[in-house]
């Protein structure tokens, strides 16, 4: 009789809890994030695409970066289109990460080049837009996680928001900006070549490759820094900045796999005595879990020069 009452009480307790799952425990935002991250990292293959938008001032809704790619086992292929509005052109870059090797090719080039041991900037470019890197960033920099209200109870999609820690965010941004500074010093005042790739900034600063450098040099000329200008003190620039970012992860509550990842980035910083406010957004869409087209398979003879 006592056993029967115990089972009855447990049943009533579970049915009285909103969102009680199969284990009888209400899922909290942190556990939901852990499940989505773990399910995603366990996938052998998937496809993704996305874009980066500037949402402030005259650049509202401008697409600075468009990207697409797919993962198959330990290989990831990505194509990145970098908008150069000042030069009225779009640069295309293809990247392929296989094991410990990283290949790249520019524009319409037919041949791949192995850049794994010579160009950290290419790896930064891939990390910027790779959804797996998004989850690593969230895990490393999360400050808090909260569940968002269900926009449509009739579908299977739910959302959580991960706010990043500003101090950790700034340290990461310093690394990105230093990579850009080194790339600029290599390229000098000339148009960059394939050997001197400069990745876009993922975090605010208009995702540009030059405007923030003016805050240290006072330069009013071209964005590409000349050899005669001193390199800016990146740490000083970042220390006076206000930078905030969060990820919104939409996921299927049945499969616990992400469908969309949106990163919102807001920054304030000084350039030539003026306070600049920027808001950028990186949208990533995921699809085709378990079924993707074959990835390129460059050989060493194709990639070497």
Coordinates of C-alpha atoms in Angstrom, one line a residue, residues 7 52 59 105 117 147 199 218 224 242:
X7 CA 4.1 6.0 -7.1
X52 CA 27.1 39.3 -41.4
X59 CA 25.7 50.7 -43.3
X105 CA 42.4 29.4 -52.7
X117 CA 51.8 26.2 -41.2
X147 CA 15.6 30.4 -22.0
X199 CA 40.7 38.3 -42.0
X218 CA 45.1 59.8 -36.2
X224 CA 45.2 50.3 -45.3
X242 CA 32.6 49.0 -24.6

